[in-house]
Short mmCIF file of C-alpha atoms in Angstrom, two decimals:
data_model
loop_
_atom_site.label_atom_id
_atom_site.label_comp_id
_atom_site.label_asym_id
_atom_site.label_seq_id
_atom_site.Cartn_x
_atom_site.Cartn_y
_atom_site.Cartn_z
CA MET A 1 0.05 0.10 0.04
CA ASP A 2 2.91 2.31 0.67
CA GLU A 3 3.99 1.46 -2.77
CA LEU A 4 0.95 2.96 -4.51
CA PRO A 5 1.02 6.79 -5.74
CA PRO A 6 -0.85 8.85 -2.92
CA HIS A 7 -3.53 9.66 -5.24
CA LEU A 8 -4.77 6.38 -5.94
CA ILE A 9 -5.61 5.20 -2.23
CA PRO A 10 -8.44 7.59 -1.66
CA GLU A 11 -9.39 6.25 -5.11
CA ILE A 12 -9.96 2.94 -4.08
CA LEU A 13 -11.25 3.58 -0.55
CA SER A 14 -14.08 5.36 -2.39
CA ARG A 15 -14.80 2.41 -4.31
CA LEU A 16 -15.75 0.13 -1.27
CA ASN A 17 -19.27 -1.21 -1.30
CA SER A 18 -19.74 -0.34 2.19
CA SER A 19 -18.02 2.55 4.23
CA LEU A 20 -17.82 -0.11 7.27
CA ASP A 21 -15.15 -1.66 5.08
CA LEU A 22 -13.56 1.88 5.38
CA ALA A 23 -14.01 2.23 8.95
CA ARG A 24 -11.97 -0.89 9.55
CA CYS A 25 -9.37 0.65 7.32
CA GLN A 26 -8.85 3.51 9.14
CA LEU A 27 -8.21 1.54 11.95
CA SER A 28 -5.71 -0.38 10.74
CA SER A 29 -3.33 1.83 8.97
CA LYS A 30 -2.23 5.41 9.53
CA THR A 31 -1.74 5.72 5.88
CA LEU A 32 -5.20 4.24 5.11
CA ALA A 33 -6.69 6.76 7.95
CA ALA A 34 -5.49 9.39 6.28
CA ALA A 35 -5.90 9.00 3.18
CA SER A 36 -10.08 7.96 3.79
CA ALA A 37 -10.74 11.74 5.04
CA GLU A 38 -10.62 12.38 1.26
CA VAL A 39 -13.52 9.85 0.41
CA ARG A 40 -16.25 12.04 -0.64
CA SER A 41 -19.04 9.19 -0.46
CA ILE A 42 -19.96 7.54 2.73
CA THR A 43 -22.47 4.46 2.29
CA LEU A 44 -23.37 2.54 5.85
CA LEU A 45 -25.75 -0.09 5.98
CA CYS A 46 -26.70 -1.82 9.32
CA SER A 47 -26.89 -5.56 8.80
CA PHE A 48 -29.81 -7.90 10.22
CA ASP A 49 -26.57 -9.73 11.84
CA ARG A 50 -25.35 -6.26 13.14
CA TYR A 51 -28.98 -5.60 14.69
CA THR A 52 -29.07 -9.44 16.28
CA LYS A 53 -26.18 -9.11 17.76
CA SER A 54 -27.10 -5.65 19.29
CA ARG A 55 -29.95 -7.36 20.93
CA LEU A 56 -28.38 -10.22 22.15
CA PRO A 57 -27.12 -10.04 26.05
CA SER A 58 -24.11 -12.16 25.04
CA THR A 59 -22.78 -10.12 22.06
CA LYS A 60 -24.19 -6.56 22.71
CA PRO A 61 -21.37 -5.46 24.78
CA LEU A 62 -18.91 -7.10 22.28
CA THR A 63 -21.02 -4.79 18.94
CA THR A 64 -20.08 -1.21 18.45
CA PRO A 65 -23.47 0.93 18.38
CA PHE A 66 -24.44 1.75 14.47
CA LYS A 67 -24.73 5.22 15.01
CA LYS A 68 -21.45 5.72 16.69
CA ILE A 69 -19.67 3.88 13.71
CA PHE A 70 -21.48 6.32 11.59
CA THR A 71 -20.61 9.29 13.53
CA ASN A 72 -16.97 8.70 13.71
CA LEU A 73 -16.71 7.68 9.89
CA VAL A 74 -18.62 11.36 8.94
CA SER A 75 -15.90 13.26 11.59
CA ARG A 76 -12.91 11.69 10.18
CA SER A 77 -13.60 12.51 6.54
CA SER A 78 -13.23 16.29 5.58
CA HIS A 79 -14.50 15.69 1.68
CA VAL A 80 -17.44 14.03 2.04
CA ASP A 81 -20.59 15.15 -0.55
CA SER A 82 -22.42 12.29 -0.55
CA VAL A 83 -24.16 10.23 2.07
CA SER A 84 -26.35 7.31 2.54
CA ILE A 85 -27.21 5.45 5.76
CA GLY A 86 -29.82 3.19 6.38
CA VAL A 87 -30.68 -0.59 7.26
CA GLU A 88 -30.48 -3.59 5.10
CA ARG A 89 -33.42 -4.93 2.97
CA PRO A 90 -34.25 -7.86 5.36
CA LEU A 91 -33.78 -5.79 8.27
CA GLY A 92 -36.15 -2.87 6.83
CA GLY A 93 -38.61 -5.64 6.00
CA LEU A 94 -39.62 -6.32 9.61
CA SER A 95 -42.68 -5.25 10.84
CA TYR A 96 -44.88 -5.58 14.13
CA ASP A 97 -46.42 -8.47 12.62
CA ASP A 98 -42.85 -10.42 13.01
CA ASP A 99 -43.68 -10.08 16.60
CA VAL A 100 -41.12 -7.54 16.94
CA GLU A 101 -41.18 -5.02 19.45
CA ASP A 102 -38.63 -2.17 19.50
CA GLU A 103 -38.67 1.00 21.62
CA ALA A 104 -34.97 1.84 21.42
CA ASP A 105 -33.96 4.45 19.23
CA ASP A 106 -30.61 3.08 18.20
CA LEU A 107 -31.47 2.54 14.60
CA TYR A 108 -33.95 5.57 14.14
CA LEU A 109 -32.06 7.09 11.76
CA ASN A 110 -34.17 10.17 11.31
CA ASP A 111 -33.73 11.49 14.90
CA VAL A 112 -33.09 15.09 14.82
CA GLY A 113 -30.56 14.93 17.98
CA PHE A 114 -28.81 12.18 16.30
CA VAL A 115 -28.50 14.33 12.65
CA ARG A 116 -27.68 16.92 15.04
CA GLU A 117 -24.49 15.15 15.37
CA TRP A 118 -23.07 14.70 12.32
CA LEU A 119 -24.76 16.82 9.64
CA PRO A 120 -22.73 20.40 10.69
CA GLY A 121 -19.87 19.02 9.82
CA VAL A 122 -20.65 17.84 6.09
CA CYS A 123 -24.06 19.99 5.33
CA GLY A 124 -21.96 22.87 3.30
CA ARG A 125 -20.27 20.14 0.81
CA LEU A 126 -23.22 17.68 0.69
CA ARG A 127 -24.86 17.35 -2.63
CA SER A 128 -26.64 14.08 -2.12
CA LEU A 129 -28.48 12.50 0.92
CA GLU A 130 -30.28 8.99 1.75
CA VAL A 131 -31.64 7.88 4.54
CA SER A 132 -33.27 4.68 5.18
CA ASP A 133 -35.00 4.52 8.48
CA PHE A 134 -35.59 1.41 10.56
CA TRP A 135 -39.87 1.44 10.05
CA ILE A 136 -40.41 -0.41 13.99
CA GLN A 137 -38.41 2.62 15.37
CA SER A 138 -39.32 5.43 13.53
CA CYS A 139 -43.20 4.75 12.37
CA TRP A 140 -44.69 6.32 15.73
CA ARG A 141 -42.23 8.93 16.09
CA ARG A 142 -42.74 12.22 14.29
CA SER A 143 -39.65 13.81 13.00
CA GLU A 144 -38.64 17.30 11.84
CA VAL A 145 -35.62 16.52 9.79
CA LEU A 146 -36.63 18.03 6.92
CA SER A 147 -36.64 21.43 8.45
CA LEU A 148 -33.13 20.80 9.96
CA ILE A 149 -31.92 19.66 6.49
CA SER A 150 -33.40 22.66 4.88
CA SER A 151 -31.89 25.19 6.72
CA SER A 152 -28.59 23.45 6.61
CA CYS A 153 -27.66 21.92 3.36
CA HIS A 154 -27.72 24.61 1.16
CA ASN A 155 -25.81 22.91 -1.66
CA LEU A 156 -28.23 19.70 -1.68
CA HIS A 157 -29.01 18.17 -5.17
CA LYS A 158 -30.36 14.92 -4.17
CA LEU A 159 -32.53 13.91 -0.87
CA VAL A 160 -33.77 10.20 -0.55
CA LEU A 161 -35.87 9.49 2.87
CA LYS A 162 -37.22 6.08 3.31
CA ASN A 163 -39.71 4.84 6.21
CA ALA A 164 -40.27 7.77 8.43
CA TRP A 165 -43.09 9.60 9.64
CA LEU A 166 -41.97 13.28 8.42
CA SER A 167 -43.11 16.87 9.87
CA ALA A 168 -43.47 19.72 7.08
CA ASP A 169 -43.05 22.65 9.86
CA GLY A 170 -40.26 24.78 9.66
CA LEU A 171 -39.68 23.85 5.95
CA ASN A 172 -37.35 26.57 4.39
CA ALA A 173 -36.82 26.82 0.55
CA MET A 174 -34.41 24.57 -1.08
CA PRO A 175 -33.74 25.86 -4.69
CA THR A 176 -30.83 23.87 -5.35
CA LEU A 177 -32.18 20.69 -4.63
CA THR A 178 -33.56 19.02 -8.41
CA ASP A 179 -33.99 15.27 -6.85
CA LEU A 180 -36.43 13.83 -4.34
CA THR A 181 -37.11 10.86 -3.21
CA LEU A 182 -40.02 10.10 -0.63
CA GLU A 183 -40.67 6.28 -0.05
CA PHE A 184 -43.05 4.94 2.52
CA ILE A 185 -43.61 7.97 4.40
CA ARG A 186 -46.42 9.53 6.22
CA LEU A 187 -45.94 13.37 5.48
CA ASP A 188 -47.78 15.78 7.30
CA ASP A 189 -48.37 17.97 4.28
CA GLU A 190 -51.84 16.80 2.96
CA ASP A 191 -52.21 18.74 -0.25
CA LEU A 192 -48.46 18.77 -0.88
CA GLY A 193 -48.19 22.61 -0.86
CA LYS A 194 -45.02 22.62 1.06
CA VAL A 195 -43.26 20.63 -1.26
CA ASN A 196 -44.22 22.03 -3.95
CA SER A 197 -43.20 25.52 -2.39
CA CYS A 198 -39.98 24.41 -0.87
CA PHE A 199 -38.91 22.53 -3.55
CA PRO A 200 -39.36 24.66 -6.74
CA SER A 201 -36.66 23.11 -8.75
CA LEU A 202 -37.32 19.54 -8.94
CA GLN A 203 -36.58 17.99 -12.24
CA ILE A 204 -37.50 14.44 -10.56
CA LEU A 205 -39.69 13.24 -8.24
CA ASN A 206 -40.58 9.98 -6.49
CA LEU A 207 -43.76 9.58 -4.18
CA ILE A 208 -43.46 6.04 -3.49
CA GLY A 209 -46.36 5.08 -0.78
CA VAL A 210 -46.71 8.31 0.70
CA GLY A 211 -49.62 8.54 3.35
CA GLY A 212 -51.19 11.38 4.93
CA LEU A 213 -52.48 12.86 1.94
CA LYS A 214 -56.09 13.98 1.33
CA GLU A 215 -55.93 16.28 -1.69
CA PRO A 216 -52.52 16.45 -2.96
CA LYS A 217 -51.66 18.85 -5.99
CA ILE A 218 -48.33 18.36 -7.85
CA HIS A 219 -47.47 21.89 -9.29
CA LEU A 220 -43.99 22.06 -10.21
CA LEU A 221 -42.62 24.13 -13.32
CA HIS A 222 -39.45 22.10 -13.97
CA LEU A 223 -40.76 18.82 -13.44
CA ARG A 224 -39.17 16.37 -15.94
CA GLU A 225 -39.54 12.75 -14.30
CA CYS A 226 -42.43 11.50 -11.91
CA ARG A 227 -43.08 8.35 -10.14
CA TRP A 228 -45.97 8.65 -7.90
CA THR A 229 -47.45 5.26 -6.35
CA VAL A 230 -50.47 6.44 -3.94
CA SER A 231 -51.48 3.95 -1.35
CA ASN A 232 -54.59 5.06 0.01
CA ALA A 233 -57.66 6.40 -1.85
CA PRO A 234 -57.60 10.57 -1.60
CA LEU A 235 -60.20 12.70 -2.56
CA SER A 236 -58.32 14.14 -5.72
CA LEU A 237 -55.07 14.06 -6.98
CA THR A 238 -53.98 16.61 -9.50
CA ILE A 239 -50.36 17.27 -11.72
CA LEU A 240 -49.78 20.46 -13.32
CA ALA A 241 -46.26 20.27 -14.87
CA PRO A 242 -45.59 22.13 -18.33
CA ASN A 243 -42.40 20.39 -18.71
CA LEU A 244 -42.99 16.58 -17.44
CA ILE A 245 -41.74 13.91 -19.68
CA LYS A 246 -42.06 10.81 -18.18
CA LEU A 247 -45.24 9.74 -15.33
CA LYS A 248 -45.60 6.66 -13.62
CA LEU A 249 -48.83 7.10 -11.86
CA GLU A 250 -50.05 3.84 -9.41
CA CYS A 251 -53.28 4.62 -7.71
CA ILE A 252 -56.38 3.02 -6.28
CA LYS A 253 -59.61 5.00 -6.60
CA PRO A 254 -59.26 8.63 -6.30
CA GLY A 255 -62.17 10.67 -6.22
CA SER A 256 -60.86 12.39 -9.37
CA LEU A 257 -57.30 12.41 -11.05
CA PHE A 258 -56.57 15.77 -13.13
CA ILE A 259 -53.59 15.81 -14.98
CA ASP A 260 -52.04 18.90 -17.14
CA ALA A 261 -48.62 17.92 -18.63
CA PRO A 262 -48.33 18.91 -22.36
CA LEU A 263 -44.79 17.66 -23.12
CA LEU A 264 -45.49 14.21 -21.77
CA SER A 265 -43.63 11.72 -23.77
CA ASP A 266 -43.80 8.41 -21.59
CA PHE A 267 -46.89 7.51 -19.31
CA HIS A 268 -47.18 4.30 -17.49
CA LEU A 269 -51.01 4.13 -15.46
CA SER A 270 -52.11 1.50 -13.34
CA ILE A 271 -55.69 2.91 -11.63
CA GLU A 272 -58.57 0.69 -10.54
CA LYS A 273 -61.11 3.64 -10.90
CA ALA A 274 -61.22 7.01 -11.38
CA CYS A 275 -64.81 8.89 -11.13
CA ASN A 276 -63.59 11.67 -12.63
CA LEU A 277 -60.50 11.41 -14.80
CA VAL A 278 -59.55 14.54 -17.03
CA VAL A 279 -56.15 14.59 -18.88
CA LYS A 280 -55.22 17.37 -21.24
CA ASP A 281 -54.08 16.54 -24.37
CA PHE A 282 -50.71 14.71 -24.85
CA ARG A 283 -49.77 15.77 -28.23
CA ASP A 284 -46.15 14.36 -27.65
CA LEU A 285 -46.95 10.86 -26.20
CA LYS A 286 -45.15 8.15 -27.82
CA THR A 287 -44.97 5.23 -24.92
CA LEU A 288 -48.42 4.49 -22.96
CA HIS A 289 -48.17 1.72 -20.47
CA VAL A 290 -52.26 1.35 -19.00
CA GLU A 291 -53.18 -1.13 -16.35
CA THR A 292 -56.78 -1.11 -15.24
CA PRO A 293 -60.44 -2.76 -15.18
CA TYR A 294 -61.83 0.06 -17.10
CA LEU A 295 -59.59 -0.01 -20.19
CA CYS A 296 -61.89 1.50 -22.91
CA THR A 297 -63.04 4.41 -20.41
CA ILE A 298 -59.41 5.23 -20.11
CA PHE A 299 -58.79 4.91 -23.77
CA GLY A 300 -62.08 7.72 -24.32
CA GLN A 301 -60.08 10.21 -22.24
CA PHE A 302 -56.81 10.31 -25.27
CA ARG A 303 -58.01 12.38 -28.09
CA HIS A 304 -54.53 12.63 -29.47
CA GLY A 305 -53.54 8.82 -29.64
CA ARG A 306 -52.31 8.82 -33.11
CA SER A 307 -48.76 10.32 -31.73
CA ILE A 308 -48.54 6.81 -29.58
CA LYS A 309 -45.87 4.54 -31.04
CA ASN A 310 -45.34 2.03 -28.20
CA LEU A 311 -48.35 0.74 -26.20
CA THR A 312 -48.89 -1.80 -23.40
CA VAL A 313 -52.36 -2.62 -21.94
CA ASP A 314 -53.94 -5.01 -19.43
CA ILE A 315 -57.04 -5.75 -17.10
CA SER A 316 -55.09 -5.32 -13.56
CA LYS A 317 -58.41 -7.27 -12.05
CA TRP A 318 -60.44 -9.78 -14.07
CA ALA A 319 -63.65 -8.23 -15.35
CA GLU A 320 -66.74 -9.07 -13.07
CA SER A 321 -69.05 -7.40 -15.17
CA ALA A 322 -69.71 -6.60 -19.03
CA GLU A 323 -69.20 -2.76 -18.02
CA MET A 324 -65.97 -3.03 -16.49
CA ALA A 325 -64.36 -5.29 -19.42
CA ASN A 326 -65.89 -4.68 -22.51
CA PHE A 327 -62.57 -4.51 -23.99
CA ASN A 328 -61.94 -5.93 -27.67
CA LEU A 329 -58.79 -5.18 -30.46
CA GLU A 330 -60.83 -3.20 -32.64
CA GLN A 331 -61.51 -0.61 -29.69
CA LEU A 332 -58.04 -0.54 -28.95
CA LEU A 333 -56.79 0.04 -32.66
CA VAL A 334 -58.81 2.48 -33.07
CA ALA A 335 -58.04 4.65 -30.33
CA PHE A 336 -54.10 4.25 -31.54
CA PRO A 337 -54.37 3.84 -35.10
CA ASN A 338 -50.76 4.54 -35.43
CA ALA A 339 -49.27 1.78 -32.45
CA GLN A 340 -46.19 0.19 -34.09
CA TYR A 341 -45.30 -2.12 -30.82
CA LEU A 342 -48.39 -3.22 -28.87
CA THR A 343 -48.10 -5.86 -25.93
CA LEU A 344 -51.23 -7.32 -24.35
CA GLY A 345 -51.04 -8.32 -20.99
CA PRO A 346 -52.77 -11.54 -19.57
CA GLY A 347 -55.90 -9.82 -19.02
CA SER A 348 -56.21 -8.01 -22.12
CA TRP A 349 -55.37 -10.94 -23.91
CA LEU A 350 -58.30 -12.88 -22.09
CA GLU A 351 -60.75 -10.38 -22.56
CA ALA A 352 -59.93 -9.93 -26.77
CA GLY A 353 -60.14 -13.78 -27.16
CA THR A 354 -63.35 -13.66 -25.29
CA CYS A 355 -65.04 -10.70 -27.23
CA PHE A 356 -63.70 -12.02 -30.76
CA HIS A 357 -65.29 -15.58 -29.76
CA THR A 358 -68.40 -14.06 -29.52
CA GLY A 359 -68.35 -11.93 -32.49
CA GLY A 360 -67.49 -8.91 -31.05
CA SER A 361 -64.10 -7.48 -32.62
CA GLU A 362 -63.28 -6.95 -35.74
CA VAL A 363 -59.54 -5.94 -35.73
CA SER A 364 -57.82 -3.60 -37.86
CA VAL A 365 -53.82 -3.81 -36.88
CA VAL A 366 -52.88 -2.40 -39.99
CA ARG A 367 -49.72 -0.50 -38.56
CA ALA A 368 -48.23 -2.68 -36.29
CA LYS A 369 -45.04 -4.12 -36.60
CA GLU A 370 -44.21 -5.85 -33.16
CA ILE A 371 -46.81 -7.69 -31.02
CA THR A 372 -45.91 -9.09 -27.48
CA ALA A 373 -48.89 -11.16 -25.97
CA HIS A 374 -49.29 -13.01 -22.45
CA LEU A 375 -51.41 -15.98 -23.25
CA PHE A 376 -53.96 -17.99 -21.40
CA VAL A 377 -54.78 -21.00 -23.63
CA LYS A 378 -58.15 -22.33 -22.24
CA ASP A 379 -59.42 -23.01 -25.83
CA VAL A 380 -56.35 -23.73 -28.41
CA GLU A 381 -58.67 -23.60 -31.53
CA ILE A 382 -60.20 -19.77 -30.29
CA THR A 383 -56.45 -18.97 -29.19
CA LEU A 384 -55.40 -19.80 -32.78
CA SER A 385 -58.24 -18.33 -34.44
CA LEU A 386 -57.51 -14.70 -32.96
CA ILE A 387 -53.96 -14.97 -33.51
CA PHE A 388 -54.28 -15.78 -37.29
CA PHE A 389 -56.81 -13.12 -37.42
CA VAL A 390 -54.33 -10.58 -36.26
CA LEU A 391 -52.06 -11.86 -38.61
CA GLU A 392 -54.19 -11.39 -41.44
CA ARG A 393 -54.62 -7.69 -40.46
CA CYS A 394 -51.31 -6.93 -39.90
CA ALA A 395 -49.56 -6.35 -43.27
CA LYS A 396 -46.47 -4.70 -41.87
CA LEU A 397 -45.78 -7.09 -38.90
CA THR A 398 -42.38 -8.43 -38.45
CA ASP A 399 -42.14 -10.07 -35.12
CA MET A 400 -44.83 -11.62 -32.92
CA ALA A 401 -43.40 -12.69 -29.29
CA LEU A 402 -45.96 -14.99 -27.60
CA LEU A 403 -45.67 -15.97 -24.11
CA ILE A 404 -47.51 -19.35 -23.04
CA HIS A 405 -49.10 -19.36 -19.41
CA ARG A 406 -46.97 -21.97 -17.24
CA GLY A 407 -49.89 -23.95 -16.52
CA VAL A 408 -50.44 -25.15 -20.23
CA GLU A 409 -49.79 -28.68 -21.03
CA SER A 410 -46.49 -28.97 -22.96
CA SER A 411 -48.34 -31.04 -25.78
CA VAL A 412 -50.78 -27.89 -26.01
CA ALA A 413 -47.84 -25.24 -26.14
CA SER A 414 -45.71 -27.15 -28.78
CA ASP A 415 -49.41 -27.82 -30.94
CA LEU A 416 -50.14 -23.82 -30.57
CA MET A 417 -46.31 -23.32 -31.19
CA SER A 418 -45.97 -25.50 -34.49
CA ARG A 419 -49.41 -24.22 -36.05
CA CYS A 420 -48.59 -20.78 -35.54
CA THR A 421 -44.84 -20.79 -37.33
CA ALA A 422 -46.52 -23.11 -40.02
CA ARG A 423 -48.96 -20.04 -40.68
CA SER A 424 -46.92 -17.09 -41.41
CA ALA A 425 -42.92 -17.33 -42.60
CA ARG A 426 -42.92 -13.73 -42.93
CA VAL A 427 -42.99 -13.20 -39.10
CA ARG A 428 -40.05 -13.65 -36.97
CA TRP A 429 -41.87 -15.72 -34.07
CA ARG A 430 -40.39 -15.72 -30.22
CA TRP A 431 -42.08 -17.78 -27.86
CA GLY A 432 -41.74 -18.08 -24.03
CA PHE A 433 -43.74 -19.16 -20.47
CA TRP A 434 -45.20 -16.95 -17.93
CA LYS A 435 -47.17 -17.08 -14.74
CA GLU A 436 -47.92 -14.66 -11.90
CA GLY A 437 -45.38 -13.57 -9.47
CA MET A 438 -42.45 -15.17 -11.79
CA LYS A 439 -40.20 -13.34 -14.60
CA ASP A 440 -40.95 -14.06 -17.90
CA ALA A 441 -39.00 -16.49 -19.51
CA TRP A 442 -37.96 -16.96 -23.30
CA ALA A 443 -37.34 -20.25 -24.73
CA SER A 444 -36.48 -18.98 -28.41
CA ASP A 445 -35.29 -15.87 -29.74
CA GLY A 446 -36.78 -16.05 -33.23
CA ILE A 447 -37.71 -18.50 -35.57
#
């Protein structure tokens, strides 16, 4: 190590996966201890093993407290501009349902008292901060860490907070912040007014499982990417974002949903039902992914469907009534006549097959170049009839990728494959298998 050029040692130390290894290096060598002061990034996660040892009477006296390790690391690093502290995923997955009772605060990482111990030493340089808390200790403790961070970190660009109950009281404007993620957070800002006013420069916003919202409105002029997973059923959801390009929205039953994002190009929408759905014209929309039991109702909102080239649709829950489903491929292609890349999820394919079997579909898929479908094969003849009918209407089709449910007998699957490939030699066939909760598996890469 002494033979290495001095400027390389901090570079090597900065590539360690965990700053726990950095702490060990600081104790093992004066050279490494001196070099570690120039490391710019600290990442420290508490493992399940460390958590367990800190609770057992036989190992607790021998286990250095996690917070102490972290504060020592920060105090010895004078060039840090990125900090990530949290608990590893197996530990983060513990809940009261696991009969775990923990009234301690040794892993309550959004504790303002703890953050005050280390933040002043790095806040001036800090550009990225991530805190992933231990839910069992944090969910019942209201933290004002947002106020502390916003008043201290004037150069922060990225902030990620997970598994906590956060107060918005005393929140100050952070004009440099461009990237914000709140994940599994109880937020005392029921309309997101504080988020909008205090983070005006946000370009990336991720709100994943954020509770405490009643009538939330995202109104951000510079926002370009947004992922919003709504865990409850608020009275309304509103998105006003004139520069938004990419949106992934997952919600259940909002009373109303209003989206005004004229530059939106990539939209992923998963919704059970919206009593009042209004979307402004998406003239630049190129990619659309929709998952809902009410496909036809949703399609009616996209008046400029001609711009869409890449389309994915699925029925999230098998339709319980004709009103819920009422879907066929003809309706799909009428709404989106220029779709070149079409993906049909298992629910939409099943419903399309039902409508076709009952004479409810007159498919005209003339512009599609590539089609991917997840097949239920309840009746091989009906499935083949729908596939062949689509082939006849798709003069420009070059690729057909079909995934067969793993519950289908192998002899039936083999018969389906051979009859399809014999039917059309101009199409490149890809075959695979799918099942709920499992990753799609491809058996061939083109025949």
